[in-house]
């Protein structure tokens, strides 16, 4: 039995986590969940946004799966998600996307993974006004050699392990010559160590155009924090939206798997939430734990369920969260 910290989050987080736990139990996955939560619900009960016991659990188990957590606008903290990524140096944001059966999309044959640098870039949030009248503001974009090298290596390692012969690096080095220029330079250096894998270089604006005309030609994309943030939601939209977008934040020591979407306050508590994004994230977690057979078994049941046209409202169906979960369990065989 492998222990995993389960952070349900809030909003629809409770419903989709319940679905995950039930499916793992039915599939007899050798994973024991240790539930620890964070966020405003926890704050109201305990006075702490992230309890000490959550850190202890994550640091002991080294692996966690997390539902969405609401970030209140205009109040105290920025984001628990961003905080955890920073605290545990989870530098790889891994966002795989692919077409799924029964989900109508404009494009077919998409299967690509985005590697987004998760700790640097303009996302560090170092901003200030330049004058007292607040007529001008600046933000710092920090790119380091270490940060760039490790994310680019992650992307190339993934390509190597999955027998993919091209990695696309996305940048704006024509304008940002020091920051993006260094990232691109390092991509060229790293690529030299991977025989048989080509490096394709694309400027971010061109990349956006290519992704909405020919998305199927990309397999692995590596880029800086903000470009990766935007591109990964764009690609999620190409394959059916945020309800089907899995993700993971991976460091050298600790990994946190998570659905990409937010807490969906508009449908929370109504048994309407689509648990697929969290479930697909859990499959990536099982592969990370070398439990590939269990990942395959659950994936087959999910695909069979979608093929039978059992879908939640966000995908044009009318199944509730519990009906969809039940059907997947039935299809586990
Ligand atoms: P959201 O992703 O919560 O919702 C956007 C739309 O997509 C809503 O209409 C929602 O109903 C729908 N949706 C999202 N996930 C769905 C699912 N699984 N099934 C069915 N429909 C789904 O985005 P938002 O409304 O901008 O954010 C709400 C809160 O979540 C905010 O406080 C935000 O900061 C937070 N958030 C958290 C995370 C995270 O914890 N990783 C990520 C994004 C946003």
XYZ file of C-alpha atoms and ligand atoms in Angstrom:
377
model
C 0.000 0.000 0.000
C 1.317 3.399 -0.997
C 0.166 6.336 1.133
C -0.950 9.447 -0.759
C -2.088 12.758 0.729
C -5.548 13.682 -0.557
C -6.337 17.409 -0.463
C -10.023 17.630 -1.480
C -10.012 21.451 -1.729
C -13.377 23.215 -1.651
C -16.363 23.952 -3.914
C -16.731 20.948 -6.265
C -13.490 19.594 -4.770
C -15.472 17.530 -2.251
C -17.647 15.857 -4.893
C -14.875 15.030 -7.345
C -12.570 13.724 -4.582
C -15.324 11.409 -3.387
C -15.631 10.071 -6.930
C -11.868 9.447 -7.051
C -11.833 7.610 -3.717
C -14.766 5.386 -4.724
C -13.223 4.459 -8.071
C -9.826 3.660 -6.517
C -11.551 1.484 -3.919
C -13.563 -0.386 -6.551
C -10.452 -0.894 -8.713
C -8.557 -2.169 -5.650
C -5.723 0.282 -6.265
C -2.998 -0.278 -3.646
C -3.141 3.342 -2.508
C -4.220 4.528 0.924
C -5.419 8.135 1.032
C -4.527 10.336 3.973
C -6.982 13.246 3.826
C -5.748 16.720 4.766
C -7.387 19.908 3.599
C -6.494 23.570 3.062
C -8.316 26.764 2.126
C -11.022 29.040 3.454
C -13.261 26.187 4.727
C -10.357 24.953 6.840
C -9.540 28.519 7.926
C -13.072 29.015 9.246
C -12.779 25.859 11.381
C -9.169 26.037 12.536
C -7.881 29.569 11.923
C -5.190 28.198 9.568
C -5.275 28.247 5.762
C -2.811 25.376 5.468
C -2.607 23.307 8.667
C 0.763 22.010 9.838
C -0.597 18.442 9.547
C -0.978 18.929 5.759
C 2.687 19.856 5.358
C 3.690 16.891 7.542
C 1.581 14.517 5.474
C 2.924 15.795 2.108
C 6.516 15.729 3.356
C 6.129 12.185 4.672
C 4.233 10.698 1.707
C 6.053 12.779 -0.967
C 3.003 12.526 -3.169
C -0.371 14.247 -3.067
C -3.473 14.669 -5.179
C -5.414 17.878 -4.851
C -8.826 19.260 -5.740
C -9.369 22.958 -6.497
C -9.079 25.612 -3.808
C -10.928 28.936 -4.014
C -8.673 31.986 -3.981
C -10.632 34.922 -2.542
C -10.138 38.031 -4.688
C -8.633 41.086 -3.018
C -7.981 39.374 0.339
C -4.854 38.303 2.266
C -3.201 35.454 0.350
C -2.413 35.062 -3.348
C -2.962 31.390 -4.005
C -2.442 28.205 -1.992
C -1.635 26.435 -5.238
C 1.149 28.845 -6.117
C 2.367 28.715 -2.495
C 2.674 24.899 -2.452
C 4.461 24.873 -5.810
C 6.980 27.350 -4.460
C 7.431 25.773 -1.043
C 8.213 22.324 -2.470
C 10.025 23.618 -5.556
C 7.618 21.789 -7.888
C 9.250 23.161 -10.988
C 7.550 21.033 -13.634
C 3.948 21.789 -14.448
C 2.944 18.856 -16.615
C -0.248 19.223 -18.634
C -1.101 16.315 -20.960
C -4.073 16.752 -23.333
C -5.715 14.395 -25.770
C -8.991 13.745 -27.558
C -11.356 11.461 -25.684
C -14.172 9.357 -27.152
C -17.660 10.829 -27.008
C -16.376 14.380 -26.554
C -17.148 16.514 -29.596
C -14.261 18.815 -30.550
C -13.213 20.743 -33.653
C -9.952 18.796 -33.920
C -9.064 15.107 -33.880
C -5.846 13.225 -33.100
C -4.538 15.633 -30.489
C -2.153 14.057 -28.029
C 0.332 16.504 -26.591
C 2.034 17.359 -23.329
C 2.944 20.844 -22.179
C 5.872 21.333 -19.811
C 5.437 24.699 -18.140
C 8.168 26.126 -15.911
C 6.382 26.491 -12.579
C 8.569 28.609 -10.287
C 9.983 31.567 -12.225
C 9.137 34.049 -14.981
C 6.724 36.911 -14.512
C 4.693 34.651 -12.201
C 6.980 35.447 -9.263
C 4.688 38.449 -8.745
C 7.413 41.035 -8.086
C 5.680 44.241 -9.101
C 5.752 47.877 -8.064
C 4.504 51.303 -9.011
C 7.204 53.574 -10.376
C 5.764 56.824 -9.090
C 3.693 58.091 -6.183
C 0.774 58.959 -8.434
C 0.660 55.335 -9.602
C 0.658 56.235 -13.266
C 3.224 53.582 -14.139
C 3.892 50.048 -12.848
C 6.550 47.439 -13.583
C 6.851 43.662 -13.066
C 10.014 41.571 -12.902
C 10.452 38.519 -15.108
C 13.129 36.274 -13.610
C 14.600 33.442 -15.697
C 17.547 31.439 -14.359
C 19.892 28.947 -15.956
C 19.068 26.332 -13.291
C 15.300 26.842 -13.632
C 15.419 26.674 -17.417
C 17.723 23.684 -17.630
C 15.655 21.479 -15.339
C 12.286 22.096 -17.045
C 13.773 21.635 -20.517
C 15.427 18.392 -19.398
C 12.043 17.196 -18.007
C 10.484 17.755 -21.434
C 13.295 15.936 -23.272
C 13.252 13.028 -20.796
C 9.506 12.666 -21.369
C 10.036 12.705 -25.147
C 12.781 10.080 -24.829
C 10.698 7.800 -22.566
C 7.688 8.060 -24.866
C 9.658 7.682 -28.114
C 8.689 11.138 -29.367
C 11.114 12.617 -31.865
C 10.467 16.355 -31.449
C 10.274 18.905 -28.626
C 8.908 22.388 -29.368
C 10.338 25.277 -27.337
C 8.096 28.359 -27.176
C 9.556 31.828 -26.533
C 9.632 35.510 -27.473
C 13.416 35.788 -27.679
C 13.221 38.175 -30.628
C 12.003 40.856 -28.163
C 13.071 39.571 -24.713
C 16.669 38.884 -25.589
C 18.074 38.250 -22.092
C 15.258 36.291 -20.398
C 13.634 34.374 -23.254
C 16.935 34.515 -25.124
C 18.625 32.555 -22.333
C 15.770 30.028 -22.144
C 16.063 29.401 -25.888
C 19.853 29.151 -25.735
C 19.608 26.548 -22.951
C 17.015 24.580 -24.951
C 19.551 24.400 -27.799
C 22.266 23.228 -25.385
C 20.074 20.571 -23.736
C 18.838 19.295 -27.120
C 22.426 18.385 -28.090
C 22.360 15.645 -25.399
C 19.315 13.927 -26.906
C 20.194 12.186 -30.096
C 17.197 11.492 -32.321
C 15.029 14.225 -30.772
C 14.712 17.443 -32.797
C 14.274 20.840 -31.215
C 11.659 22.994 -32.905
C 11.704 26.716 -32.000
C 8.504 28.749 -32.189
C 7.678 32.290 -31.140
C 4.662 32.413 -28.806
C 2.363 34.362 -31.165
C 3.082 31.992 -34.052
C 2.582 29.057 -31.661
C -0.949 30.251 -30.797
C -1.828 30.445 -34.470
C -0.316 26.990 -35.178
C -2.179 25.446 -32.240
C -5.562 26.535 -33.535
C -4.815 25.485 -37.114
C -2.705 22.308 -36.791
C -2.629 21.181 -33.143
C -2.060 17.530 -34.013
C 1.467 18.280 -35.244
C 2.723 19.001 -31.691
C 3.629 16.305 -29.185
C 5.821 17.931 -26.497
C 5.952 21.660 -25.787
C 8.264 23.304 -23.264
C 7.977 26.926 -22.237
C 8.178 29.565 -19.501
C 5.605 30.083 -16.750
C 3.098 32.584 -18.152
C 3.203 31.329 -21.767
C 2.695 27.804 -20.403
C -0.216 28.926 -18.272
C -2.016 30.393 -21.280
C -1.096 27.698 -23.792
C -2.185 24.861 -21.525
C -5.684 26.305 -21.117
C -5.824 26.904 -24.871
C -4.989 23.250 -25.502
C -7.478 22.117 -22.824
C -10.099 24.004 -24.851
C -9.115 22.082 -27.989
C -9.878 18.707 -26.377
C -13.081 19.524 -24.492
C -12.386 22.148 -21.844
C -11.186 22.418 -18.272
C -13.424 19.567 -17.093
C -11.135 17.088 -18.898
C -7.737 18.717 -18.256
C -5.394 16.861 -15.898
C -2.213 18.299 -14.461
C 0.714 17.663 -12.159
C 3.290 19.738 -10.312
C 6.473 17.751 -10.015
C 9.734 18.470 -8.227
C 12.785 16.319 -7.524
C 11.372 15.068 -4.225
C 7.631 15.764 -4.089
C 4.792 15.685 -6.636
C 1.287 17.120 -6.377
C -1.257 15.977 -8.965
C -4.271 18.193 -9.544
C -7.239 18.958 -11.741
C -6.544 22.136 -13.639
C -9.975 23.722 -13.174
C -11.094 25.849 -10.234
C -13.657 25.228 -7.493
C -16.632 26.024 -9.801
C -18.721 27.826 -7.149
C -21.610 28.108 -9.651
C -22.263 24.323 -9.537
C -20.707 23.315 -6.195
C -22.805 20.969 -4.056
C -25.251 20.235 -6.905
C -23.922 16.819 -8.002
C -23.143 18.281 -11.445
C -19.335 18.413 -11.345
C -17.296 16.447 -13.844
C -14.687 14.389 -11.941
C -12.750 13.505 -15.135
C -9.957 16.064 -14.769
C -9.120 14.824 -11.280
C -9.459 11.198 -12.390
C -7.159 11.736 -15.373
C -4.673 13.452 -13.015
C -4.879 10.393 -10.769
C -3.922 8.179 -13.752
C -0.771 10.262 -14.214
C -0.136 9.786 -10.482
C -0.484 6.010 -10.802
C 2.003 5.995 -13.696
C 4.386 8.098 -11.574
C 4.027 5.438 -8.842
C 4.712 2.675 -11.385
C 1.180 1.344 -10.948
C 0.625 1.336 -14.714
C -1.722 -1.677 -14.742
C -4.139 0.068 -12.402
C -3.902 3.269 -14.459
C -4.741 1.269 -17.582
C -7.642 -0.521 -15.917
C -9.266 2.748 -14.771
C -8.528 4.448 -18.088
C -10.281 1.640 -19.979
C -13.334 2.027 -17.738
C -13.373 5.811 -18.289
C -13.115 5.404 -22.082
C -15.889 2.781 -22.100
C -18.085 5.110 -20.035
C -17.550 8.026 -22.407
C -18.136 5.786 -25.439
C -21.499 4.774 -23.963
C -22.374 8.494 -23.992
C -22.546 8.791 -20.213
C -21.310 12.356 -19.641
C -21.793 15.216 -17.201
C -23.507 18.495 -18.172
C -20.325 20.403 -19.036
C -19.711 17.834 -21.828
C -23.267 18.048 -23.143
C -24.584 15.022 -21.223
C -27.017 14.764 -18.347
C -25.312 12.385 -15.907
C -24.797 13.540 -12.336
C -21.384 13.177 -10.684
C -22.605 10.089 -8.821
C -24.175 8.470 -11.917
C -20.989 9.033 -13.928
C -18.889 7.570 -11.089
C -21.175 4.539 -10.786
C -20.927 3.864 -14.512
C -17.119 3.958 -14.409
C -17.180 1.491 -11.501
C -19.528 -0.808 -13.469
C -17.141 -0.625 -16.420
C -14.151 -1.655 -14.319
C -15.516 -5.164 -14.866
P -13.524 27.436 -12.559
O -12.604 26.514 -13.271
O -13.843 27.106 -11.147
O -14.913 27.511 -13.366
C -15.020 28.002 -14.694
C -16.284 27.382 -15.356
O -16.024 26.009 -15.646
C -17.509 27.399 -14.440
O -18.647 27.625 -15.233
C -17.545 26.003 -13.854
O -18.846 25.566 -13.507
C -16.947 25.166 -14.970
N -16.222 24.011 -14.442
C -14.969 24.011 -13.918
N -14.622 22.781 -13.541
C -15.667 21.983 -13.814
C -15.915 20.583 -13.629
N -15.012 19.755 -13.100
N -17.113 20.106 -14.012
C -18.043 20.888 -14.567
N -17.866 22.223 -14.778
C -16.694 22.756 -14.390
O -12.923 28.900 -12.672
P -13.274 30.221 -11.859
O -14.757 30.338 -11.690
O -12.522 31.276 -12.545
O -12.603 30.014 -10.436
C -13.323 29.670 -9.243
C -12.340 29.645 -8.071
O -11.396 28.589 -8.238
C -11.516 30.931 -7.917
O -11.432 31.246 -6.551
C -10.150 30.554 -8.460
O -9.124 31.308 -7.866
C -10.063 29.105 -8.040
N -9.134 28.310 -8.877
C -8.461 27.326 -8.260
C -7.637 26.504 -8.996
C -6.901 25.398 -8.290
O -7.128 25.176 -7.109
N -6.022 24.682 -8.968
C -7.490 26.674 -10.377
C -8.229 27.688 -10.998
C -9.058 28.493 -10.234
